[in-house]
CSV table of C-alpha atoms in Angstrom, one decimal:
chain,number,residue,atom,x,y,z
A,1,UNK,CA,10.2,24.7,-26.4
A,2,UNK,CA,12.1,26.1,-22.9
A,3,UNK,CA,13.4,24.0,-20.5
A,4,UNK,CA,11.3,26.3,-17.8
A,5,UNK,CA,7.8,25.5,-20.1
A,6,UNK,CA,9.1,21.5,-19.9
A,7,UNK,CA,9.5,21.9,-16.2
A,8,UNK,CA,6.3,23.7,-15.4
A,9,UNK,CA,4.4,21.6,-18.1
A,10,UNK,CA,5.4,18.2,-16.5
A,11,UNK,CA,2.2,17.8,-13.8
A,12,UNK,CA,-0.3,17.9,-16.5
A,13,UNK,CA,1.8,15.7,-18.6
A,14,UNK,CA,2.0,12.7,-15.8
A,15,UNK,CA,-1.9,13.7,-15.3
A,16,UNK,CA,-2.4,12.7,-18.4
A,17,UNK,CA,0.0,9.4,-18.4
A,18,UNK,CA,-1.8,8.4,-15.4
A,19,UNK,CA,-5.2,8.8,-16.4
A,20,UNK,CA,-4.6,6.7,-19.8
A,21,UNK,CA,-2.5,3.9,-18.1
A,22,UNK,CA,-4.5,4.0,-15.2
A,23,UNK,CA,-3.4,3.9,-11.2
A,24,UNK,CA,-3.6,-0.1,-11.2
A,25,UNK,CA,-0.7,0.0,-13.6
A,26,UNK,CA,2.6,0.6,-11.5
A,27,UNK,CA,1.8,-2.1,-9.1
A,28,UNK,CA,1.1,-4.6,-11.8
A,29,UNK,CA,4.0,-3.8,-14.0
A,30,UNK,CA,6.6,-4.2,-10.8
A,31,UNK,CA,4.8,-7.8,-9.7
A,32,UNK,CA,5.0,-9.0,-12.8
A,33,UNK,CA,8.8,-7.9,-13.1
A,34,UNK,CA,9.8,-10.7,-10.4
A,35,UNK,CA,9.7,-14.0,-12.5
A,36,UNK,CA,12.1,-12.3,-14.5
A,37,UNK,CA,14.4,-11.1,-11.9
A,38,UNK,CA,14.7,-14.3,-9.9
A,39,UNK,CA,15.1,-16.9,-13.0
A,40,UNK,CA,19.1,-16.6,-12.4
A,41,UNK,CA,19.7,-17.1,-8.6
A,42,UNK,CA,16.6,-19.1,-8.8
A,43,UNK,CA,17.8,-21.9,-10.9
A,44,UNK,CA,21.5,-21.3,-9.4
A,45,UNK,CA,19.7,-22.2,-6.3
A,46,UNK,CA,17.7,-25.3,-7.8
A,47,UNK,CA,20.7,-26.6,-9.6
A,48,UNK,CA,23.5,-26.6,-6.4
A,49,UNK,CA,20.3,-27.7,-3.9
A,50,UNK,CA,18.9,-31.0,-6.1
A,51,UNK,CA,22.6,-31.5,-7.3
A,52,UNK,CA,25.3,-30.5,-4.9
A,53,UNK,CA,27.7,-28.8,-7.4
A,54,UNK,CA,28.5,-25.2,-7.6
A,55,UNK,CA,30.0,-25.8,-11.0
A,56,UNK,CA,26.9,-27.2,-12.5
A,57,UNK,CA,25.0,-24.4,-10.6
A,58,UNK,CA,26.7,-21.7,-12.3
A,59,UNK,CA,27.1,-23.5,-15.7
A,60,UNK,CA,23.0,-24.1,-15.5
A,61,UNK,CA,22.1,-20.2,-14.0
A,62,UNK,CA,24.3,-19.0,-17.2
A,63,UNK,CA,21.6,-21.7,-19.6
A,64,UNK,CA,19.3,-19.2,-18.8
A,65,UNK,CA,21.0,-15.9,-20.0
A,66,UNK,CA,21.9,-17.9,-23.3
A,67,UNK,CA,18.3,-18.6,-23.6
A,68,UNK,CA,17.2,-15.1,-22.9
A,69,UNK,CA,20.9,-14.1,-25.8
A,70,UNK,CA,19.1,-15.8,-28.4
A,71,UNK,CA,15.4,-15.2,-28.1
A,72,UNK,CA,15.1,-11.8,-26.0
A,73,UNK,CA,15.2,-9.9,-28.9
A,74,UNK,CA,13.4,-12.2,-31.5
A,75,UNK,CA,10.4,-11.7,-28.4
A,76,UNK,CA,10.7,-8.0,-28.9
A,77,UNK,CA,10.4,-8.1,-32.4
A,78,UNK,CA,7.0,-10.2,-32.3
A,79,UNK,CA,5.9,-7.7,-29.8
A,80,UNK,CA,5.7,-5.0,-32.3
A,81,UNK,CA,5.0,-6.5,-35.0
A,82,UNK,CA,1.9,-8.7,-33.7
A,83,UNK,CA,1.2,-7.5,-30.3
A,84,UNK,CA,2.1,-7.4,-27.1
A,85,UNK,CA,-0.8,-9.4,-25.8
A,86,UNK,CA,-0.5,-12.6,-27.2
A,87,UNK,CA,3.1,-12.8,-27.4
A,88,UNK,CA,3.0,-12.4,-23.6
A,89,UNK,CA,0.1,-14.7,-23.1
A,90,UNK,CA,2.0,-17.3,-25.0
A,91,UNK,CA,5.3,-16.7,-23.1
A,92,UNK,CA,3.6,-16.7,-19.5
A,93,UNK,CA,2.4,-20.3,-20.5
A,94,UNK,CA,5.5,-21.7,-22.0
A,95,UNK,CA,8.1,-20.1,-19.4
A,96,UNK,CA,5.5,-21.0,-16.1
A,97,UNK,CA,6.0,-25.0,-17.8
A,98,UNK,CA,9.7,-25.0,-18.4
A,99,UNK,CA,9.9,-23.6,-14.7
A,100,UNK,CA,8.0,-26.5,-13.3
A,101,UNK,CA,9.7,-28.9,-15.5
A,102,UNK,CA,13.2,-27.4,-14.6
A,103,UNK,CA,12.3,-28.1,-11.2
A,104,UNK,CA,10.9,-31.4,-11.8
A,105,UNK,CA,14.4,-32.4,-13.6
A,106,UNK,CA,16.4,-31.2,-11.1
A,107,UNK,CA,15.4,-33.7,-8.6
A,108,UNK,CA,14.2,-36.5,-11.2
A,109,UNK,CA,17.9,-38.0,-11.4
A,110,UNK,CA,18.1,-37.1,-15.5
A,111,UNK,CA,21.2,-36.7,-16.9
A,112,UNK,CA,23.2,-32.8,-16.1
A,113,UNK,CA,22.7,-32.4,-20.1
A,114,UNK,CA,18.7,-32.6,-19.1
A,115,UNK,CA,18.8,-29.9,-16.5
A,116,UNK,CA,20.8,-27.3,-18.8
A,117,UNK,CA,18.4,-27.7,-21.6
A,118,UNK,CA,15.6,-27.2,-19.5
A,119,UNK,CA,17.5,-24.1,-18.1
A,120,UNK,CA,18.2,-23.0,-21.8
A,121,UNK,CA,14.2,-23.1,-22.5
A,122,UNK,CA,13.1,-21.2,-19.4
A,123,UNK,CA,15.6,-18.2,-20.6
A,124,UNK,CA,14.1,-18.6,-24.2
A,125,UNK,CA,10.3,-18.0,-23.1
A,126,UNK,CA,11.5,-15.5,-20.5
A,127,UNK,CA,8.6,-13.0,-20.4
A,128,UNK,CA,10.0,-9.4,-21.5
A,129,UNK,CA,7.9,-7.6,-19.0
A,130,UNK,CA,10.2,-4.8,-18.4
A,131,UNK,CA,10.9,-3.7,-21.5
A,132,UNK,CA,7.2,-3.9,-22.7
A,133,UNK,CA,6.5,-2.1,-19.7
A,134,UNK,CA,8.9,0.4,-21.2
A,135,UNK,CA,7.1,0.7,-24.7
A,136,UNK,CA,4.1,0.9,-23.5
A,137,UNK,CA,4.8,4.3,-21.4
A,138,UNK,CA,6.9,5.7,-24.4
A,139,UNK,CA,3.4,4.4,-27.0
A,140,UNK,CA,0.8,6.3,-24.2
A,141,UNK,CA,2.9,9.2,-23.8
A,142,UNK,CA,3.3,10.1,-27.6
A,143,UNK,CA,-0.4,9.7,-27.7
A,144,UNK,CA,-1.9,11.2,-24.9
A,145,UNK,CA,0.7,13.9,-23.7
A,146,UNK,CA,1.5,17.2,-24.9
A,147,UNK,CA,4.6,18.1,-27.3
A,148,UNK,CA,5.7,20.2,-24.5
A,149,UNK,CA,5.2,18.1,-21.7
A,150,UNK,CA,6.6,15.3,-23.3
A,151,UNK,CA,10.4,15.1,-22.6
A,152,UNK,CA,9.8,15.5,-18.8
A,153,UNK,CA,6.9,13.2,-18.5
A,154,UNK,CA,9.0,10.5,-20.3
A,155,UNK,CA,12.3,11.5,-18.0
A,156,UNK,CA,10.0,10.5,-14.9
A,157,UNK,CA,8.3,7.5,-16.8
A,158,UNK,CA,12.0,5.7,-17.5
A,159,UNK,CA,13.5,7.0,-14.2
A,160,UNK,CA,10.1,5.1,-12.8
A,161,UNK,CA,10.7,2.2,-14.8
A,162,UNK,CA,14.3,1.8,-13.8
A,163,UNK,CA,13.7,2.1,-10.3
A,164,UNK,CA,11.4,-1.0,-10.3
A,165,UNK,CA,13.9,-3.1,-12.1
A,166,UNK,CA,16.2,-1.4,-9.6
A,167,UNK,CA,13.9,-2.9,-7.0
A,168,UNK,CA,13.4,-6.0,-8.5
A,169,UNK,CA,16.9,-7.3,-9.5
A,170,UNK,CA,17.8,-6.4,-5.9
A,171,UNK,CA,14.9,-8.0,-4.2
A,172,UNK,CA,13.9,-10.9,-6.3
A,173,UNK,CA,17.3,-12.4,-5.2
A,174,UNK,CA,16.3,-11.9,-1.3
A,175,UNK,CA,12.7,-13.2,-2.4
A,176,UNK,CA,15.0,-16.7,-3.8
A,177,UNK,CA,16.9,-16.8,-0.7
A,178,UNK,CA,13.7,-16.9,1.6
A,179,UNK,CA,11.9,-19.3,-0.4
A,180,UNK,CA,14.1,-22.0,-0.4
A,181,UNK,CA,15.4,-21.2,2.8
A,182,UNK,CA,11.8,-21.5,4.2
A,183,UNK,CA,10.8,-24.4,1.6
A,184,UNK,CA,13.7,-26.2,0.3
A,185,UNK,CA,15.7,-25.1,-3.5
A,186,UNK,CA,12.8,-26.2,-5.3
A,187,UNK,CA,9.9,-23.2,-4.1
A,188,UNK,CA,12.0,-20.3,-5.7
A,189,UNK,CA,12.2,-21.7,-9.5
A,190,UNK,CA,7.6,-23.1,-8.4
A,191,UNK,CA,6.7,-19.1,-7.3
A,192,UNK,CA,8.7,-17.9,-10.4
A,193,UNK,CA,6.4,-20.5,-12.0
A,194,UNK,CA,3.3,-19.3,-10.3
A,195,UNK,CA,3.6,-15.6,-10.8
A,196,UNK,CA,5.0,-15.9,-14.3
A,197,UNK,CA,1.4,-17.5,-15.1
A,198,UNK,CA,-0.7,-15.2,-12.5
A,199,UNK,CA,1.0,-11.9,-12.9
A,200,UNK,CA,2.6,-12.0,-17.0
A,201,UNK,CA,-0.8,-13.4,-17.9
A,202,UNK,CA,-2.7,-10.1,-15.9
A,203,UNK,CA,0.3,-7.9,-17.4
A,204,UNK,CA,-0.8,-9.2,-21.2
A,205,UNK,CA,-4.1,-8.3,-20.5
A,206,UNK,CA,-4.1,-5.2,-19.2
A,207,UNK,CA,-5.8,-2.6,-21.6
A,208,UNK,CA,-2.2,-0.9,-22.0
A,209,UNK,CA,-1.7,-4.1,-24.3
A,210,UNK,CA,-4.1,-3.0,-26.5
A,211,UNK,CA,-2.9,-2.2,-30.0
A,212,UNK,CA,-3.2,1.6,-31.0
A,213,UNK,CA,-2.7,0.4,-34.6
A,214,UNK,CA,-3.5,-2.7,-36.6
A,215,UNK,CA,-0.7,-5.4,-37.5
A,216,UNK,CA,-0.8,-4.6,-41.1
A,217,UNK,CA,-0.6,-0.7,-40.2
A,218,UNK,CA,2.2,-1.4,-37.6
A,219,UNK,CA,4.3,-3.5,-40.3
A,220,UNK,CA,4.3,-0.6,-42.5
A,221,UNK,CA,5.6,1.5,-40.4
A,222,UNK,CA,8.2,-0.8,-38.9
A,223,UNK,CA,11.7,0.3,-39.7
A,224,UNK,CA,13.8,-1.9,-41.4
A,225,UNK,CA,16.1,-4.3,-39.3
A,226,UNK,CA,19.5,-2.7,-40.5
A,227,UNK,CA,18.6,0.1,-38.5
A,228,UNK,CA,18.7,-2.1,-35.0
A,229,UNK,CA,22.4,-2.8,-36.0
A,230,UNK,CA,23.6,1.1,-35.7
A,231,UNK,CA,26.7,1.2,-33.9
A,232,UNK,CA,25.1,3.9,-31.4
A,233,UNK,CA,22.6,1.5,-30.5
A,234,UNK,CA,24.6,-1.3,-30.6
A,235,UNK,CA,26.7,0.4,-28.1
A,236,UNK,CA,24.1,1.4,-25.8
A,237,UNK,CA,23.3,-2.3,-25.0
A,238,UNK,CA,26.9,-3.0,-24.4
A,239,UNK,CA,25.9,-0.4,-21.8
A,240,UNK,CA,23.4,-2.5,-20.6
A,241,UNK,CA,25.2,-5.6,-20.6
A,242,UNK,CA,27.8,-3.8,-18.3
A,243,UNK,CA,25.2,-2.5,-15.9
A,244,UNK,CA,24.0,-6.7,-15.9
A,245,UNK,CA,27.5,-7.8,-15.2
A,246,UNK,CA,27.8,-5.1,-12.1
A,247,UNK,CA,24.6,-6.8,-11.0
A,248,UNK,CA,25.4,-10.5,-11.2
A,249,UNK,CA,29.2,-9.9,-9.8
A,250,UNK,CA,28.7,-7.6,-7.1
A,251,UNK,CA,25.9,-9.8,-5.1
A,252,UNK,CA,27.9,-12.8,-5.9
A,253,UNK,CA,31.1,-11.6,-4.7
A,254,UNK,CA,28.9,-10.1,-2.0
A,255,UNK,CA,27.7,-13.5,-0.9
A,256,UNK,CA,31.6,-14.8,-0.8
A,257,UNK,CA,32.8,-12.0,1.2
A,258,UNK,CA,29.9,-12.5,3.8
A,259,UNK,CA,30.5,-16.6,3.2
A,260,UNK,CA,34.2,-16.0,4.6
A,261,UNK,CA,32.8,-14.6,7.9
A,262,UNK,CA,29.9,-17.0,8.0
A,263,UNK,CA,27.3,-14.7,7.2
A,264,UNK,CA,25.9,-15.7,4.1
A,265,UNK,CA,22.4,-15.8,4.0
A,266,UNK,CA,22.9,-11.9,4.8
A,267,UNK,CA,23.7,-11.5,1.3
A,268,UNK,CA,20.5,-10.5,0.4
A,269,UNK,CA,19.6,-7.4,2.8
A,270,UNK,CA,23.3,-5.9,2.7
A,271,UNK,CA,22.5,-5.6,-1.5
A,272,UNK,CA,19.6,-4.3,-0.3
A,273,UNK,CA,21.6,-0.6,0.7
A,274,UNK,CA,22.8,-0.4,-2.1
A,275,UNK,CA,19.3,-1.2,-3.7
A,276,UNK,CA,17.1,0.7,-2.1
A,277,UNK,CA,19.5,4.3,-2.4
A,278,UNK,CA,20.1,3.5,-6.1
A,279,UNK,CA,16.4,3.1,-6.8
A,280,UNK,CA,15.8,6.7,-5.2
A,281,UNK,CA,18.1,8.0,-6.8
A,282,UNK,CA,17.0,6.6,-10.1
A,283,UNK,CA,13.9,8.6,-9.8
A,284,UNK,CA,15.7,11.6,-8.9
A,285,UNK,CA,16.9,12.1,-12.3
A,286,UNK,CA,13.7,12.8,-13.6
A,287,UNK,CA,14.8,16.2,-12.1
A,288,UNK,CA,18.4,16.6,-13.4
A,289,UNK,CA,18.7,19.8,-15.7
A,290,UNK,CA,18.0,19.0,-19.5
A,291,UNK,CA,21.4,20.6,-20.0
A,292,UNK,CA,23.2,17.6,-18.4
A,293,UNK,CA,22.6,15.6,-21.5
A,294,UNK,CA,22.3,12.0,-21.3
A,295,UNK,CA,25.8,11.4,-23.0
A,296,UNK,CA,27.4,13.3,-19.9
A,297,UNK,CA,25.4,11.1,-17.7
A,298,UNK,CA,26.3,8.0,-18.8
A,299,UNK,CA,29.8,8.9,-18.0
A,300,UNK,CA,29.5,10.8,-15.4
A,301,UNK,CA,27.5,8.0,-13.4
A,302,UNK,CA,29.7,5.2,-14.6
A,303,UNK,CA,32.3,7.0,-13.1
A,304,UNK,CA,30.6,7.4,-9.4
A,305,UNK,CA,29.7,3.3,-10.0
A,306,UNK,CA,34.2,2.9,-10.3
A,307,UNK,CA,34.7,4.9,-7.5
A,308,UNK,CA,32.5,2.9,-5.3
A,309,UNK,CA,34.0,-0.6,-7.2
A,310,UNK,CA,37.5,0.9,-6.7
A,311,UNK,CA,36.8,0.8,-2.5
A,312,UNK,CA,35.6,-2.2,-2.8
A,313,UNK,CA,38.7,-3.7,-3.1
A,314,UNK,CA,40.1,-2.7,0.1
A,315,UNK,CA,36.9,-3.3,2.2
A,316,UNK,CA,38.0,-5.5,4.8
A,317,UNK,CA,34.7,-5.0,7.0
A,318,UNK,CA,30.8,-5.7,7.1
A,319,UNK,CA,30.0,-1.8,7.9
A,320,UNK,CA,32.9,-0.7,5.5
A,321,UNK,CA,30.9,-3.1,2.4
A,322,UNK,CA,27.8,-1.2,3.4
A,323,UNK,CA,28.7,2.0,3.1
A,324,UNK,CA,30.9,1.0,0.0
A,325,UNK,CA,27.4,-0.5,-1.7
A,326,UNK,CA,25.4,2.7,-0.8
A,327,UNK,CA,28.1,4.9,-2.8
A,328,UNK,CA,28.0,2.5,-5.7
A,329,UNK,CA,24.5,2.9,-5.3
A,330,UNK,CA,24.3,6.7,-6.3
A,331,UNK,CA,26.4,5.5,-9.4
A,332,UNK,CA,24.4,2.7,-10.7
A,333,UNK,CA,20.5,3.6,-10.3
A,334,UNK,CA,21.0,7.0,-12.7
A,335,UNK,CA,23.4,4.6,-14.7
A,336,UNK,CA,20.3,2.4,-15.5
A,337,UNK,CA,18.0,5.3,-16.5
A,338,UNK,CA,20.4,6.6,-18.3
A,339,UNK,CA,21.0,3.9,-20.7
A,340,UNK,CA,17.2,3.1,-21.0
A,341,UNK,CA,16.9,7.0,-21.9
A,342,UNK,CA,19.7,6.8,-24.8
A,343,UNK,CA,17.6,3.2,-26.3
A,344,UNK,CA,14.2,4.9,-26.5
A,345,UNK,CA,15.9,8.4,-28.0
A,346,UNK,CA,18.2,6.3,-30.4
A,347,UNK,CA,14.7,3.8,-31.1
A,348,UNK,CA,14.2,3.3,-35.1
A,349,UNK,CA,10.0,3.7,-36.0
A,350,UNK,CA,8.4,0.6,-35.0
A,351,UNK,CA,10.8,-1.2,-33.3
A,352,UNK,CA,10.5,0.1,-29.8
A,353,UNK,CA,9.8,-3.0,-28.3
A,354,UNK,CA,12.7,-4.7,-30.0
A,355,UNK,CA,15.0,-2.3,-28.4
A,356,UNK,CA,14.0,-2.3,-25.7
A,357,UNK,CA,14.4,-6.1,-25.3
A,358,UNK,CA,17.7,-6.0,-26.7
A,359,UNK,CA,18.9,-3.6,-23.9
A,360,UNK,CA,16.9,-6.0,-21.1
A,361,UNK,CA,18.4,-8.8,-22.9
A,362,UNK,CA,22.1,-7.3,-22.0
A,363,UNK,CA,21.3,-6.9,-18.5
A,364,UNK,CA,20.0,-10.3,-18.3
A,365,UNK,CA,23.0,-11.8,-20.4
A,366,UNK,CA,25.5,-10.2,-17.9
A,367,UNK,CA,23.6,-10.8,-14.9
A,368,UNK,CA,23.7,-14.6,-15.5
A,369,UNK,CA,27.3,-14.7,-17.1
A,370,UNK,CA,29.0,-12.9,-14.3
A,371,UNK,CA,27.0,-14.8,-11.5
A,372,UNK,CA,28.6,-18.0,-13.0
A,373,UNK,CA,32.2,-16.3,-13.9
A,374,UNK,CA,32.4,-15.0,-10.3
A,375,UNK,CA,31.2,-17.9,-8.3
A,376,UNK,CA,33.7,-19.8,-10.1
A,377,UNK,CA,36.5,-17.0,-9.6
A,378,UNK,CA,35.4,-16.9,-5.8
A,379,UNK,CA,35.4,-20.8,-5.7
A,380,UNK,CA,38.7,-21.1,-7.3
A,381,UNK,CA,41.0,-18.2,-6.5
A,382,UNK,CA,39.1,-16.8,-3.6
A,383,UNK,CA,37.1,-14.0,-2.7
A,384,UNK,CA,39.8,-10.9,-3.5
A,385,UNK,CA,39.8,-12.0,-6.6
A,386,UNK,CA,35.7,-12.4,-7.4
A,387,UNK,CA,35.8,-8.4,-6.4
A,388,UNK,CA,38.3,-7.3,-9.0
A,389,UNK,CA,35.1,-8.2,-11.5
A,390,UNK,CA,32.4,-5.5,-10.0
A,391,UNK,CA,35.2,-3.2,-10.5
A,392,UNK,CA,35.9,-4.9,-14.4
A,393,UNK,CA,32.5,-4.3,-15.1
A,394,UNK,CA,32.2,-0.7,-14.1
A,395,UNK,CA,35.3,-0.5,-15.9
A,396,UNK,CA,33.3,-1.4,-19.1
A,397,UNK,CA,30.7,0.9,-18.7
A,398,UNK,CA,33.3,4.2,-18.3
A,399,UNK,CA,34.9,2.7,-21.3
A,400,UNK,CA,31.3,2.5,-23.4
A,401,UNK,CA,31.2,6.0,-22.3
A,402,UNK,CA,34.0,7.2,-23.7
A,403,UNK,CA,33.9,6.2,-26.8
A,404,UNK,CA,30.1,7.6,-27.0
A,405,UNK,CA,31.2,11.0,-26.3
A,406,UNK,CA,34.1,10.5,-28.7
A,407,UNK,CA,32.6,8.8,-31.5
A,408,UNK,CA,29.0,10.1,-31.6
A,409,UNK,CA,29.9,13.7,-31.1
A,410,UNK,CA,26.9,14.6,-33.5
A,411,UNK,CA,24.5,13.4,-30.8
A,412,UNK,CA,24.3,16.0,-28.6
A,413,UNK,CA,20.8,16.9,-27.6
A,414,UNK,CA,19.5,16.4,-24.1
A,415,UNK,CA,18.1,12.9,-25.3
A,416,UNK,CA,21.3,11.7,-27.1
């Protein structure tokens, strides 16, 4: 196969995508992203509203990414072996009631040990709707698209895919901020609730959930679990788990920079630049030569997301942070394809939803943790110090890098 066949190949290949996933699809699949995406700062927000404390706040937000640390994966693993659809029809119902119940905790005057439980169970049913999302493009695109047309249509598919959790994880935090500014700190952790239910449920039914296979043909075809422990995998998620922690620290140590000049609540929309640049450019990459392999873009982008951490420390302005975020942003959207590339080329037979729940799982682990760690750093020893952790993070990710280029060198095919 030539790269120049892949390239002109690629229309007929989306055609195809398109056709078997149908145009409904992308909307649906984004929506039903947002419970996900705003369980963190949601329940950060619930916590320090009905309780006044910043400590319990964080120490409650980072319940939730414990949750989601000892049951993402377990969720991915019933996916493919019994189904997407009633493992998400289960979850919508279970995580839409631990919402309501969080919220109804929060301002019931239980003991604190009440409220982080109740946090701890809405990250345990957190509904994996990302990476399913993910699995289902890779299943309909190894059934329905040509050999050829494959690597290109599944480039676009992931850069896609990563843009809207690009979108998401940016905007479900603005989404939190309006609701309970509008409503009070109970209405972000109730719409969570409502779409969780609404939009999961209609993502679990959606004929994209269908099984190709039956459960007894997928078990035996389900590689065994020793595989999801190979250090290249392994290290991928670490990947992810850094991208999560650039997430969670940069808009909290955002929102403590703005705090010191009394701007706060414009947290959300100065993220935003650095959202909305890294989503396009997450969907540019679709278009990067196949000879910049995905081992030289993980560190080539982790590098651009230092850079940009690197002037953050000496930002001393609101226009200087804006134009800092928007070069992070070239850095991290490709960074987050990237790594989602490497977990579906590096995916043992079966387990592709498992995978991709273990990397989702990372970036939800290090979204919460580092909201927490930073809110305390920023709380404690002040705002220069909360931004030496976006810059720890990326740090991480150049360093996971690294030793993938070193260690792996046997990997070196555009999709490894």
């Amino acid at each position: 196969m030539t790269t120049g066949g892949a390239e002109r190949a690629s229309p007929s290949g989306l055609r195809a995508l398109i056709a078997r996933v149908g145009p409904g699809y992308a909307p649906l699949a984004v929506v039903s992203r947002f419970p996900y995406a705003m369980m963190v700062v949601g329940v950060l927000t619930l916590a320090v509203s009905a309780r006044g404390s910043m400590q319990l706040g964080g120490l409650t937000s980072a319940m939730v990414g414990l949750g989601v640390a000892c049951f993402g994966p377990l969720i991915g693993a019933a996916a493919d072996r019994y189904g997407q659809r009633p493992t998400l029809l289960v979850l919508a119902a279970a995580n839409s009631a631990a919402l309501g119940l969080l919220a109804w905790v929060a301002y019931g005057g239980l003991p604190e040990w009440t409220l982080l439980l109740f946090a701890f169970l809405v990250g345990t049913t957190a509904p994996q709707t990302s990476p399913m999302s993910r699995t289902r493009l890779l299943g309909a695109i190894r059934s329905t698209v040509r050999t050829e047309d494959q690597p290109k249509t599944l480039s676009t598919a992931l850069a896609f895919e990563s843009a809207a959790d690009e979108v998401v994880f940016v905007f479900g935090p603005v989404v939190v901020g309006l609701l309970a500014t509008v409503f009070g700190g109970w209405a972000p952790v109730t719409g969570a609730a409502i779409l969780s239910l609404v939009f999961v449920s209609a993502f679990a039914l959606h004929r994209t959930s269908a099984p190709a296979v039956s459960a007894s043909e997928r078990l035996a075809t389900l590689a065994p679990v020793r595989d999801l422990w190979r250090p290249e995998l392994l290290l991928v998620v670490l990947g992810a788990t850094a991208v999560g922690l650039f997430f969670g620290s940069t808009l909290t140590a955002l929102t403590s920079f703005l705090r010191d000049r009394g701007i706060a609540e414009q947290a959300g929309l100065l993220y935003g630049v650095m959202g909305i640049g890294s989503a396009i450019l997450a969907i540019g990459v679709a278009w990067l030569p196949p000879r910049f392999s995905l081992r030289t873009r993980w560190f080539v982008f982790s590098g651009v997301t230092a850079a940009g951490t690197v002037l953050l420390q000496f930002v001393s302005d609101v226009p200087g942070m804006a134009w800092t975020l928007a070069l992070t942003g070239i850095g991290i959207g490709p960074l987050l394809v990237t790594v989602f590339s490497l977990a579906a080329a590096r995916t043992p037979e079966g387990r592709s939803a498992t995978v991709m729940s273990m990397v989702g799982t990372g970036i939800m682990v290090g979204q919460s943790s580092a909201t927490a760690v930073t809110g305390l750093t920023a709380g404690e020893v002040g705002t220069a110090a909360a931004m030496a952790l976006p810059l720890a993070s990326a740090v991480l990710a150049v360093g996971a890098a690294l030793v993938n280029l070193v260690a792996f060198p046997g990997l070196r095919s555009q999709h490894n």
